[in-house]
């Protein structure tokens, strides 16, 4: 599984006007393109938790109840993380003899009990949190980079990222790590699960020297080109080792492109409305490609409504395993879609924190709540929908529409710009269909214990395991737990 | 040449989220995709005049001076049309023994002196104007359909378009006409130029019965599917006749998708700003595919800045002819681009009526004037940029920026949402480059006699040649020439 932060519109195969992703386009030509594939949340940590548990964040605990409908994630001072009661994909795959490796960003909590090797992974090379700030390690610790149980350095100190030139060779390190792991598994003939969850293209955006200045899209495009090149190398490596027909590869993203970083550090959501942080299509519809030569027919294009949570169930199915039956699993098995071209009826739920904001059923999408961000944030220049103000839709107050949802037909209107008339027969018919599905969903949701409510500077990455050997232990301040502040 | 009204984002190969154009996508896979291809004007008639003359509308007369920076075209009451002094592509191709046919909309004037068979075409099946209104032929004549010199019926009367169901078999008629013409030319071994300029997908949108309801995008999508299917049939026909390697085919559009008709009757401009009528990218960047098996390498993607006017010069080059040397020609020969992968430095000028609104040089686009439409029109609901308000850019008054142009980098910011800072070094450097090019251009522009200034109900299609035989002559009112009203 390749899991990054890129927008739906960032790939040539999805219409990016610079067409600079020949390897991903080739992957699509050899595999199946999913045009209606979604993430489980418009933000990184909850999406990653959803992928690995097959469950919506509101169930697995990756949300906040500090305020209504707020995005939350796992910054350095987050107290919560993935609970032992959650069953992660690698834990289950172990039962079928899989060796599991995560390369890149874990993001499911950085305190010792949340360590990925305690949750089913056998190997780890990467960081527990995003690679951003503080950049100097003086007042706050820089993010550590782990190899397995111990940290081996920190971003900006030992793993350089030049914020001025945008140069960093991290994607190359992560690529080499992936190639080596694949070679090792092939040699030992052991089945493996590789979760390649690299940091790029998250801001601050970086690329290796040989890619700097090579794109028509600036630094962000350089980073995309490097990722594209890396994925090409991974796929060719599988082919050269002769295991491509035994290896299922899926490429997708954890949230829409962050338009707030546009244009220099931000990507493209193609024709869709807004970006990361929102429950409009730009926030949650993702590029997605399935690749499995000899099994998935080349050049396929699917309109199946898919979700990152499906990768949980589909991966289990590939390993001959059943999903857990003692809990609600939201992911579905996509094998019939990929191998037999089936279409499975299923809704997509768009959550923001503790609130179901919208639902998609067929080509209809009903918004029960609309919000981009507050007037206060917007007034300070934070805009999740730059140049895309749609009256009554991209609202700056939380607008409730539960009694008369805003309805869009995503086929005729992928940009969510023209709500259907409430009085139309089409509206009545569609809402009748949707209402039943939403009711059924709400009846089954038992919210998990929210993990993203409490923050405490004392639990930051001051002294990760291994810091002594490196002389990189820092002194933590006294514990002072507080409600985390989630402004949007 | 296939010349239609579709948006950049309407094809699967350009990222349309329904991916319903398998034949055009296949054409692109077998040929070359142009990602930076432009029309010469954000409106139909001037674009068509530009394609056939290789010259900007401001030179060939397809513009108005009734008011500043106004879009104008050739409605039924237009007095002007293509002048005899202009040399059209078919006139020139005749010298190399070509048989020239136009199928579809002529749009270069409907009075007798402007007839396509007087300007180089040998055959015509289609209409002089758009297929819209008046729909009843009582107060005003419906648009006639011609076969060669004479009309053979009228839209809505003899050539049915059901405005309620959207059913019309016109695209099938135009397809059959194309296939027959190609067969005939192949049989007689005569070189030919076919200008397939069908009416669809212009509003009111229609499709044949077998395509109605087949798209995820509604009626517009049905029409796109029918066009896609037709183009597939034309290309397969060329292959079956064994002349595909001797036939150069180019697909493009005369203006961006009309967002004012969205979502039910309007297409998609992908990630670009606004649509038809505007000089933003959505109004003038077009889908474009060149196809010539055995010559143009399959799967090519070009960033060459191209323009519909290049089809004039390129077609002459293919026929071994030189463009006229007694006048300024704006089109360039794209053969080196298509056959040798060259990139030719050239600017793109964005005109609206008599004003150069913007220019693109490399990846930079400088706006010298911005305007979407007037507050008055906008207040009445006419919106060329629905859901895409960009402060200071999609202005509702004509804003002059000639002393400090608004500059965008279309690689980082294809949506024209983030103007570069005037104070930046990048701005200074880019504008220095652009200023010289604009100055040079302005020095060479000798405006043609404007053809779109005068309207007169008396010259409408009351009694086209052939009307007597059909009993379809209508009585014209007395002549009353007036300045045409061009509100935007």
Coordinates of N, CA and C in Angstrom, one line a residue, chain B residues 77-163:
Chain B
X77 N -28.9 37.8 -37.4 CA -29.1 39.1 -38.0 C -27.8 39.9 -38.2
X78 N -26.7 39.1 -38.2 CA -25.4 39.8 -38.4 C -25.3 40.2 -39.9
X79 N -24.8 41.4 -40.1 CA -24.7 41.8 -41.5 C -23.3 41.4 -42.1
X80 N -22.3 41.3 -41.2 CA -21.0 40.9 -41.7 C -20.7 39.5 -41.9
X81 N -19.5 39.2 -42.3 CA -19.1 37.8 -42.5 C -17.7 37.8 -43.0
X82 N -17.3 36.6 -43.5 CA -15.9 36.5 -43.9 C -15.7 37.2 -45.3
X83 N -14.6 38.0 -45.3 CA -14.4 38.9 -46.5 C -13.7 38.1 -47.6
X84 N -13.9 38.5 -48.8 CA -13.2 37.8 -49.9 C -11.7 38.0 -49.9
X85 N -11.3 39.1 -49.2 CA -9.9 39.3 -49.1 C -9.2 38.4 -48.2
X86 N -9.9 37.7 -47.4 CA -9.3 36.7 -46.5 C -9.1 35.4 -47.3
X87 N -8.0 34.7 -47.1 CA -7.7 33.5 -47.8 C -7.9 32.3 -46.8
X88 N -8.9 31.5 -47.2 CA -9.2 30.4 -46.3 C -8.4 29.1 -46.6
X89 N -8.2 28.3 -45.6 CA -7.5 27.1 -45.7 C -8.0 26.2 -46.9
X90 N -9.3 26.0 -47.1 CA -9.7 25.2 -48.2 C -9.4 25.9 -49.6
X91 N -9.5 27.2 -49.7 CA -9.1 27.9 -50.9 C -7.7 27.5 -51.3
X92 N -6.8 27.5 -50.3 CA -5.4 27.3 -50.5 C -5.1 25.8 -50.8
X93 N -5.8 24.9 -50.1 CA -5.6 23.5 -50.3 C -6.1 23.0 -51.7
X94 N -7.1 23.7 -52.3 CA -7.5 23.5 -53.6 C -6.4 23.4 -54.6
X95 N -5.4 24.3 -54.4 CA -4.2 24.4 -55.3 C -3.4 23.2 -55.3
X96 N -3.5 22.4 -54.2 CA -2.8 21.1 -54.1 C -3.7 20.0 -54.5
X97 N -4.9 20.3 -55.1 CA -5.8 19.2 -55.5 C -6.7 18.6 -54.5
X98 N -6.8 19.3 -53.4 CA -7.7 18.8 -52.3 C -9.2 19.0 -52.6
X99 N -10.0 18.1 -52.2 CA -11.4 18.2 -52.2 C -11.8 18.6 -50.7
X100 N -12.6 19.7 -50.6 CA -12.8 20.2 -49.2 C -14.3 20.1 -48.9
X101 N -14.5 19.6 -47.7 CA -15.9 19.5 -47.2 C -16.1 20.0 -45.8
X102 N -17.1 20.8 -45.6 CA -17.5 21.2 -44.3 C -18.8 20.5 -43.9
X103 N -18.7 19.8 -42.7 CA -19.9 19.2 -42.2 C -20.2 19.9 -40.9
X104 N -21.4 20.5 -40.8 CA -21.8 21.2 -39.5 C -21.9 22.7 -39.7
X105 N -21.5 23.3 -38.6 CA -21.7 24.8 -38.4 C -20.6 25.6 -39.1
X106 N -21.0 26.4 -40.0 CA -20.1 27.3 -40.8 C -19.8 28.5 -39.9
X107 N -20.8 29.3 -39.6 CA -20.6 30.4 -38.6 C -19.7 31.6 -39.1
X108 N -19.5 31.7 -40.4 CA -18.6 32.8 -40.9 C -19.5 33.7 -41.7
X109 N -20.8 33.8 -41.4 CA -21.7 34.6 -42.1 C -22.6 33.8 -43.0
X110 N -23.9 34.2 -43.0 CA -24.9 33.4 -43.8 C -25.5 34.1 -45.0
X111 N -25.0 35.3 -45.3 CA -25.5 36.0 -46.5 C -24.8 35.3 -47.7
X112 N -25.4 35.5 -48.9 CA -24.9 34.7 -50.0 C -23.4 34.9 -50.3
X113 N -22.9 36.1 -50.1 CA -21.5 36.3 -50.4 C -20.5 35.5 -49.5
X114 N -21.1 35.1 -48.3 CA -20.2 34.4 -47.4 C -20.3 32.9 -47.4
X115 N -21.1 32.4 -48.4 CA -21.4 30.9 -48.4 C -20.1 30.2 -48.5
X116 N -20.0 29.1 -47.8 CA -18.7 28.3 -47.7 C -18.2 27.8 -49.1
X117 N -19.1 27.6 -50.0 CA -18.7 27.1 -51.3 C -18.1 28.3 -52.2
X118 N -18.3 29.5 -51.7 CA -17.6 30.6 -52.3 C -16.3 30.9 -51.7
X119 N -16.0 30.1 -50.6 CA -14.7 30.3 -49.9 C -13.8 29.1 -49.9
X120 N -13.9 28.3 -50.9 CA -13.0 27.2 -51.0 C -13.5 25.8 -50.7
X121 N -14.7 25.7 -50.1 CA -15.3 24.4 -49.8 C -16.0 23.9 -51.1
X122 N -15.9 22.6 -51.3 CA -16.6 22.0 -52.4 C -17.9 21.4 -52.0
X123 N -18.0 21.0 -50.8 CA -19.3 20.4 -50.3 C -19.6 21.0 -48.9
X124 N -20.9 21.0 -48.7 CA -21.4 21.4 -47.3 C -22.6 20.6 -46.9
X125 N -22.6 20.1 -45.7 CA -23.8 19.6 -45.1 C -23.9 20.2 -43.7
X126 N -24.8 21.1 -43.5 CA -24.9 21.7 -42.1 C -25.5 23.0 -42.2
X127 N -25.3 23.8 -41.1 CA -26.1 25.1 -41.0 C -25.1 26.3 -40.9
X128 N -25.6 27.4 -41.3 CA -24.8 28.6 -41.3 C -24.6 29.2 -39.9
X129 N -25.6 28.9 -39.0 CA -25.6 29.5 -37.6 C -25.8 28.4 -36.6
X130 N -25.8 28.7 -35.3 CA -26.0 27.8 -34.3 C -27.4 27.3 -34.4
X131 N -27.6 26.1 -33.8 CA -28.9 25.4 -33.9 C -29.9 26.0 -32.8
X132 N -29.6 27.0 -32.1 CA -30.6 27.5 -31.2 C -31.6 28.4 -31.8
X133 N -32.6 28.7 -31.0 CA -33.8 29.5 -31.3 C -34.1 29.8 -32.7
X134 N -35.2 30.4 -33.1 CA -36.4 30.6 -32.2 C -37.2 29.4 -31.9
X135 N -37.0 28.3 -32.5 CA -37.6 27.0 -32.2 C -39.0 26.9 -32.8
X136 N -39.6 27.9 -33.3 CA -41.0 27.8 -33.8 C -41.2 28.3 -35.2
X137 N -40.2 29.2 -35.7 CA -40.3 29.7 -37.1 C -41.5 30.5 -37.3
X138 N -42.1 31.1 -36.3 CA -43.2 32.0 -36.5 C -42.7 33.5 -36.7
X139 N -42.2 34.0 -35.6 CA -41.8 35.4 -35.7 C -40.4 35.6 -36.3
X140 N -39.6 34.6 -36.2 CA -38.2 34.6 -36.7 C -38.0 33.2 -37.4
X141 N -37.1 33.2 -38.4 CA -36.9 31.9 -39.1 C -36.0 31.0 -38.2
X142 N -36.4 29.7 -38.3 CA -35.4 28.7 -37.7 C -34.2 28.6 -38.6
X143 N -33.1 28.1 -38.1 CA -31.9 28.0 -38.8 C -32.0 27.0 -39.9
X144 N -31.6 27.3 -41.1 CA -31.7 26.3 -42.2 C -30.5 25.3 -42.2
X145 N -30.8 24.2 -42.7 CA -29.7 23.2 -42.9 C -29.5 23.1 -44.4
X146 N -28.2 23.3 -44.8 CA -27.9 23.3 -46.2 C -27.3 21.9 -46.7
X147 N -27.5 21.6 -47.9 CA -26.7 20.6 -48.6 C -26.1 21.4 -49.8
X148 N -24.8 21.7 -49.7 CA -24.1 22.5 -50.7 C -24.8 23.8 -50.9
X149 N -25.3 24.2 -52.1 CA -25.8 25.5 -52.3 C -27.1 25.8 -51.8
X150 N -27.9 24.8 -51.5 CA -29.3 25.1 -51.1 C -29.7 24.5 -49.7
X151 N -30.6 25.1 -49.1 CA -31.1 24.6 -47.9 C -32.1 23.4 -48.2
X152 N -32.0 22.4 -47.3 CA -32.9 21.3 -47.5 C -33.9 21.1 -46.3
X153 N -33.9 22.1 -45.5 CA -34.9 22.0 -44.3 C -34.4 23.0 -43.2
X154 N -35.1 23.0 -42.2 CA -34.7 23.8 -41.0 C -34.7 23.0 -39.7
X155 N -33.8 23.5 -38.8 CA -33.8 22.9 -37.5 C -35.2 23.0 -36.8
X156 N -35.5 22.0 -36.0 CA -36.8 22.0 -35.3 C -38.0 21.7 -36.1
X157 N -37.9 21.9 -37.5 CA -39.0 21.6 -38.3 C -38.7 20.3 -39.0
X158 N -37.7 20.3 -39.9 CA -37.4 19.1 -40.7 C -36.3 18.3 -40.0
X159 N -35.5 19.0 -39.3 CA -34.4 18.3 -38.5 C -34.8 18.5 -37.0
X160 N -35.4 17.5 -36.5 CA -36.1 17.6 -35.2 C -35.0 17.6 -34.0
X161 N -35.3 18.5 -33.1 CA -34.6 18.5 -31.8 C -35.7 18.6 -30.8
X162 N -35.9 17.6 -30.0 CA -36.9 17.6 -29.0 C -36.3 18.3 -27.7
X163 N -36.7 19.5 -27.4 CA -36.1 20.2 -26.3 C -36.6 19.6 -25.0

